[in-house]
Amino acid sequence: MRYLVKISYNGAGFNGFQYQMKGRTVQAEIEKILNRMHKTPVRIHPAGRTDSGVHAIEQYFHFDSGLDIPVSRWQHALNSAMPDDIAIHEVTTISPDYHIRHHSKGKAYRYRIYQGDVRNPFEKGLKVHYTYELDETKMRAAMQHFVGTHDFTSFTSAKSPIENKVRHIYRFDLIRTDNGYDFLIIGSGFLYNMVRILVAYVLEVGQGRWDGARTPEVIAAKDRTMVPKTAPPEGLYLERVFLNDEEREAALEKLKRNR
C-alpha cells in the first residue's frame, strides 16, 4: 500500500528536511522509525524539502508499506515513536502511482518578523527580530510586481541546479500582526531560497535601501548578484501544500473575500 502522511514540525532542531550525512533531519527521524517497524529500509518522499531551521505547519510525504496495519492505526503508531518536534496529523491510502511532489498543485509559505528595540527570547527560532522602521506602503507596492509568471533567477540561490526558473505567484500579501508583519506567498512552486530572498528584498524596499519601482528591472535582469541578501531561516514556515487545484483555488478565494 502507498500511504500519504500529513505532518508538521518545528524546524529549529533540524538541519533541514532532507537526509544528510551529518546533522539531524526530519527525513532521518521519520525513516528511522519506519525502518524499525518494517525491519528493512523504507524511503519517504516529501512534497518539498525545507532548509535548516525552517518550520512546517503542513507538510506531506508518502511511503510504501506491506505491513498489515489498518490505515486508522498508522497515525497513532507513528506518533507514539516520534520526537516531540514532529507531529503526524493524518495518514491516508493513495494510488500506487501517486507522487506527492509531482501531483501537488502549489504551496503557501509564511514568513514572520517581529519588531521592537529589545529581542524577545520567547520568539527565538520562531520569528525574526527586525529593528528597522519599515514603510508598509512601499513594501506592498513592490510585492505586487512578483504576482504572475516570471523567471525568478534574480531571486534564487546561485547553487540551485534547476535550469527552468519560471514560476507562477498567485498571491503575495503583507499582514500586520501585533508586533510586526507576516509575509504570505502562494505559488505554483518555489526555487531554492526563493521565499527568503524575496522577503529580504521587500524588507530592504521597506527600509528605503531599494526603490521598489525598480522591481520589474531586477526580475528582468535574471541576475542573482543584484539581490545578495537572504532572510534568516527561522522566520519561514511551509504553511500549506495544495493537493489539487480545488484546494488552491478555495484558499485564494477565501483570501480574496477576507481582504
Short mmCIF file of N, CA and C in Angstrom, two decimals, residues 156-240:
data_model
loop_
_atom_site.label_atom_id
_atom_site.label_comp_id
_atom_site.label_asym_id
_atom_site.label_seq_id
_atom_site.Cartn_x
_atom_site.Cartn_y
_atom_site.Cartn_z
N THR A 156 16.75 33.50 -6.55
CA THR A 156 17.01 32.15 -6.08
C THR A 156 18.51 31.99 -5.84
N SER A 157 18.87 31.01 -5.04
CA SER A 157 20.28 30.77 -4.74
C SER A 157 21.04 30.41 -6.01
N ALA A 158 22.25 30.92 -6.10
CA ALA A 158 23.12 30.58 -7.24
C ALA A 158 23.44 29.09 -7.25
N LYS A 159 23.25 28.42 -6.12
CA LYS A 159 23.52 26.98 -6.02
C LYS A 159 22.40 26.13 -6.62
N SER A 160 21.27 26.76 -6.94
CA SER A 160 20.13 25.99 -7.44
C SER A 160 20.48 25.28 -8.74
N PRO A 161 20.32 23.94 -8.79
CA PRO A 161 20.67 23.19 -10.00
C PRO A 161 19.57 23.20 -11.06
N ILE A 162 18.39 23.72 -10.71
CA ILE A 162 17.25 23.69 -11.63
C ILE A 162 17.42 24.73 -12.72
N GLU A 163 17.32 24.29 -13.97
CA GLU A 163 17.52 25.20 -15.09
C GLU A 163 16.31 26.09 -15.34
N ASN A 164 15.12 25.52 -15.28
CA ASN A 164 13.90 26.30 -15.52
C ASN A 164 13.50 27.03 -14.24
N LYS A 165 13.70 28.33 -14.22
CA LYS A 165 13.43 29.11 -13.03
C LYS A 165 12.16 29.96 -13.16
N VAL A 166 11.29 29.56 -14.05
CA VAL A 166 10.00 30.24 -14.22
C VAL A 166 8.99 29.64 -13.24
N ARG A 167 8.35 30.51 -12.46
CA ARG A 167 7.33 30.10 -11.50
C ARG A 167 6.16 31.08 -11.55
N HIS A 168 5.00 30.61 -11.10
CA HIS A 168 3.81 31.47 -11.06
C HIS A 168 3.45 31.77 -9.61
N ILE A 169 3.32 33.06 -9.29
CA ILE A 169 2.91 33.50 -7.97
C ILE A 169 1.47 33.97 -8.03
N TYR A 170 0.61 33.35 -7.21
CA TYR A 170 -0.81 33.69 -7.18
C TYR A 170 -1.09 34.87 -6.25
N ARG A 171 -0.44 34.87 -5.09
CA ARG A 171 -0.65 35.94 -4.10
C ARG A 171 0.67 36.21 -3.38
N PHE A 172 0.88 37.47 -3.03
CA PHE A 172 1.99 37.85 -2.17
C PHE A 172 1.45 38.96 -1.28
N ASP A 173 1.13 38.62 -0.04
CA ASP A 173 0.43 39.53 0.87
C ASP A 173 1.29 39.91 2.07
N LEU A 174 1.07 41.12 2.56
CA LEU A 174 1.69 41.61 3.78
C LEU A 174 0.60 41.72 4.84
N ILE A 175 0.80 41.05 5.97
CA ILE A 175 -0.21 41.00 7.02
C ILE A 175 0.34 41.63 8.29
N ARG A 176 -0.31 42.66 8.76
CA ARG A 176 0.12 43.33 10.00
C ARG A 176 -0.24 42.46 11.19
N THR A 177 0.70 42.24 12.09
CA THR A 177 0.45 41.48 13.32
C THR A 177 0.60 42.40 14.52
N ASP A 178 0.42 41.86 15.72
CA ASP A 178 0.51 42.68 16.93
C ASP A 178 1.88 43.33 17.09
N ASN A 179 2.93 42.64 16.65
CA ASN A 179 4.27 43.17 16.89
C ASN A 179 5.16 43.17 15.64
N GLY A 180 4.56 43.04 14.46
CA GLY A 180 5.39 43.03 13.26
C GLY A 180 4.59 42.73 12.02
N TYR A 181 5.14 41.85 11.18
CA TYR A 181 4.49 41.51 9.92
C TYR A 181 4.66 40.03 9.60
N ASP A 182 3.65 39.50 8.90
CA ASP A 182 3.76 38.20 8.23
C ASP A 182 3.74 38.45 6.73
N PHE A 183 4.57 37.72 6.00
CA PHE A 183 4.55 37.73 4.55
C PHE A 183 3.95 36.39 4.11
N LEU A 184 2.86 36.43 3.37
CA LEU A 184 2.22 35.20 2.89
C LEU A 184 2.34 35.14 1.38
N ILE A 185 2.91 34.06 0.87
CA ILE A 185 3.10 33.91 -0.57
C ILE A 185 2.60 32.54 -1.02
N ILE A 186 1.79 32.55 -2.07
CA ILE A 186 1.23 31.32 -2.63
C ILE A 186 1.69 31.22 -4.07
N GLY A 187 2.26 30.07 -4.43
CA GLY A 187 2.79 29.92 -5.78
C GLY A 187 2.68 28.50 -6.29
N SER A 188 2.93 28.35 -7.58
CA SER A 188 2.90 27.03 -8.21
C SER A 188 4.04 26.16 -7.71
N GLY A 189 5.12 26.79 -7.30
CA GLY A 189 6.30 26.11 -6.79
C GLY A 189 7.35 27.15 -6.47
N PHE A 190 8.39 26.75 -5.76
CA PHE A 190 9.40 27.71 -5.33
C PHE A 190 10.79 27.13 -5.52
N LEU A 191 11.72 28.00 -5.86
CA LEU A 191 13.10 27.63 -6.05
C LEU A 191 13.86 27.67 -4.73
N TYR A 192 15.08 27.17 -4.74
CA TYR A 192 15.91 27.11 -3.54
C TYR A 192 16.13 28.52 -2.97
N ASN A 193 15.71 28.73 -1.73
CA ASN A 193 15.86 30.01 -1.01
C ASN A 193 15.02 31.15 -1.58
N MET A 194 14.13 30.85 -2.52
CA MET A 194 13.39 31.91 -3.21
C MET A 194 12.56 32.77 -2.27
N VAL A 195 11.81 32.16 -1.37
CA VAL A 195 10.94 32.94 -0.47
C VAL A 195 11.79 33.83 0.44
N ARG A 196 12.87 33.30 0.97
CA ARG A 196 13.71 34.07 1.89
C ARG A 196 14.39 35.23 1.16
N ILE A 197 14.74 35.05 -0.11
CA ILE A 197 15.36 36.13 -0.88
C ILE A 197 14.33 37.20 -1.22
N LEU A 198 13.12 36.78 -1.60
CA LEU A 198 12.05 37.74 -1.86
C LEU A 198 11.75 38.59 -0.63
N VAL A 199 11.65 37.94 0.52
CA VAL A 199 11.36 38.67 1.76
C VAL A 199 12.49 39.65 2.09
N ALA A 200 13.74 39.20 1.95
CA ALA A 200 14.88 40.09 2.22
C ALA A 200 14.83 41.32 1.32
N TYR A 201 14.49 41.11 0.06
CA TYR A 201 14.39 42.23 -0.89
C TYR A 201 13.28 43.20 -0.48
N VAL A 202 12.10 42.67 -0.16
CA VAL A 202 10.97 43.53 0.21
C VAL A 202 11.27 44.31 1.49
N LEU A 203 11.95 43.68 2.43
CA LEU A 203 12.33 44.39 3.66
C LEU A 203 13.29 45.54 3.35
N GLU A 204 14.18 45.35 2.39
CA GLU A 204 15.09 46.42 2.01
C GLU A 204 14.34 47.55 1.31
N VAL A 205 13.31 47.21 0.55
CA VAL A 205 12.44 48.24 -0.03
C VAL A 205 11.77 49.03 1.10
N GLY A 206 11.30 48.31 2.11
CA GLY A 206 10.64 48.96 3.25
C GLY A 206 11.56 49.89 4.02
N GLN A 207 12.85 49.56 4.03
CA GLN A 207 13.84 50.42 4.70
C GLN A 207 14.24 51.62 3.85
N GLY A 208 13.95 51.55 2.57
CA GLY A 208 14.38 52.60 1.65
C GLY A 208 15.71 52.33 0.99
N ARG A 209 16.24 51.12 1.17
CA ARG A 209 17.53 50.77 0.54
C ARG A 209 17.37 50.41 -0.94
N TRP A 210 16.16 49.97 -1.30
CA TRP A 210 15.84 49.65 -2.69
C TRP A 210 14.63 50.48 -3.11
N ASP A 211 14.65 50.93 -4.36
CA ASP A 211 13.48 51.59 -4.93
C ASP A 211 12.57 50.50 -5.48
N GLY A 212 11.41 50.31 -4.85
CA GLY A 212 10.51 49.24 -5.26
C GLY A 212 10.04 49.36 -6.69
N ALA A 213 10.06 50.57 -7.25
CA ALA A 213 9.63 50.77 -8.65
C ALA A 213 10.59 50.08 -9.62
N ARG A 214 11.80 49.76 -9.15
CA ARG A 214 12.78 49.07 -10.00
C ARG A 214 12.61 47.56 -10.00
N THR A 215 11.62 47.05 -9.28
CA THR A 215 11.44 45.60 -9.16
C THR A 215 11.33 44.90 -10.51
N PRO A 216 10.52 45.41 -11.47
CA PRO A 216 10.48 44.73 -12.78
C PRO A 216 11.85 44.65 -13.45
N GLU A 217 12.67 45.68 -13.24
CA GLU A 217 14.02 45.69 -13.80
C GLU A 217 14.87 44.59 -13.17
N VAL A 218 14.74 44.40 -11.87
CA VAL A 218 15.51 43.37 -11.16
C VAL A 218 15.07 41.98 -11.61
N ILE A 219 13.77 41.78 -11.77
CA ILE A 219 13.27 40.49 -12.24
C ILE A 219 13.81 40.19 -13.64
N ALA A 220 13.72 41.20 -14.52
CA ALA A 220 14.13 41.02 -15.92
C ALA A 220 15.63 40.76 -16.06
N ALA A 221 16.43 41.25 -15.11
CA ALA A 221 17.89 41.12 -15.20
C ALA A 221 18.34 39.66 -15.08
N LYS A 222 17.58 38.83 -14.37
CA LYS A 222 17.94 37.42 -14.14
C LYS A 222 19.37 37.32 -13.61
N ASP A 223 19.64 38.16 -12.61
CA ASP A 223 21.00 38.28 -12.07
C ASP A 223 20.93 38.17 -10.55
N ARG A 224 21.37 37.04 -10.00
CA ARG A 224 21.31 36.80 -8.55
C ARG A 224 22.14 37.81 -7.77
N THR A 225 23.19 38.36 -8.35
CA THR A 225 24.07 39.28 -7.61
C THR A 225 23.40 40.61 -7.32
N MET A 226 22.29 40.90 -7.98
CA MET A 226 21.60 42.16 -7.73
C MET A 226 20.92 42.18 -6.36
N VAL A 227 20.52 41.00 -5.88
CA VAL A 227 19.82 40.90 -4.59
C VAL A 227 20.57 39.88 -3.73
N PRO A 228 21.69 40.30 -3.15
CA PRO A 228 22.56 39.32 -2.48
C PRO A 228 22.06 38.80 -1.14
N LYS A 229 21.11 39.48 -0.50
CA LYS A 229 20.71 39.07 0.85
C LYS A 229 19.67 37.95 0.83
N THR A 230 19.72 37.13 1.88
CA THR A 230 18.74 36.08 2.12
C THR A 230 18.26 36.21 3.55
N ALA A 231 16.95 36.28 3.77
CA ALA A 231 16.41 36.41 5.12
C ALA A 231 16.72 35.15 5.93
N PRO A 232 16.87 35.27 7.25
CA PRO A 232 17.19 34.11 8.09
C PRO A 232 16.12 33.01 8.00
N PRO A 233 16.50 31.76 8.20
CA PRO A 233 15.55 30.65 8.02
C PRO A 233 14.47 30.56 9.08
N GLU A 234 14.74 31.01 10.31
CA GLU A 234 13.81 30.72 11.41
C GLU A 234 12.46 31.40 11.28
N GLY A 235 12.35 32.42 10.40
CA GLY A 235 11.06 33.08 10.23
C GLY A 235 10.17 32.40 9.21
N LEU A 236 10.66 31.36 8.54
CA LEU A 236 9.94 30.77 7.41
C LEU A 236 9.17 29.51 7.81
N TYR A 237 7.92 29.46 7.32
CA TYR A 237 7.03 28.32 7.58
C TYR A 237 6.43 27.84 6.26
N LEU A 238 6.53 26.55 5.99
CA LEU A 238 5.72 25.95 4.94
C LEU A 238 4.33 25.82 5.53
N GLU A 239 3.42 26.65 5.06
CA GLU A 239 2.10 26.72 5.70
C GLU A 239 1.11 25.73 5.13
N ARG A 240 1.21 25.50 3.82
CA ARG A 240 0.23 24.58 3.22
C ARG A 240 0.76 24.00 1.91
#
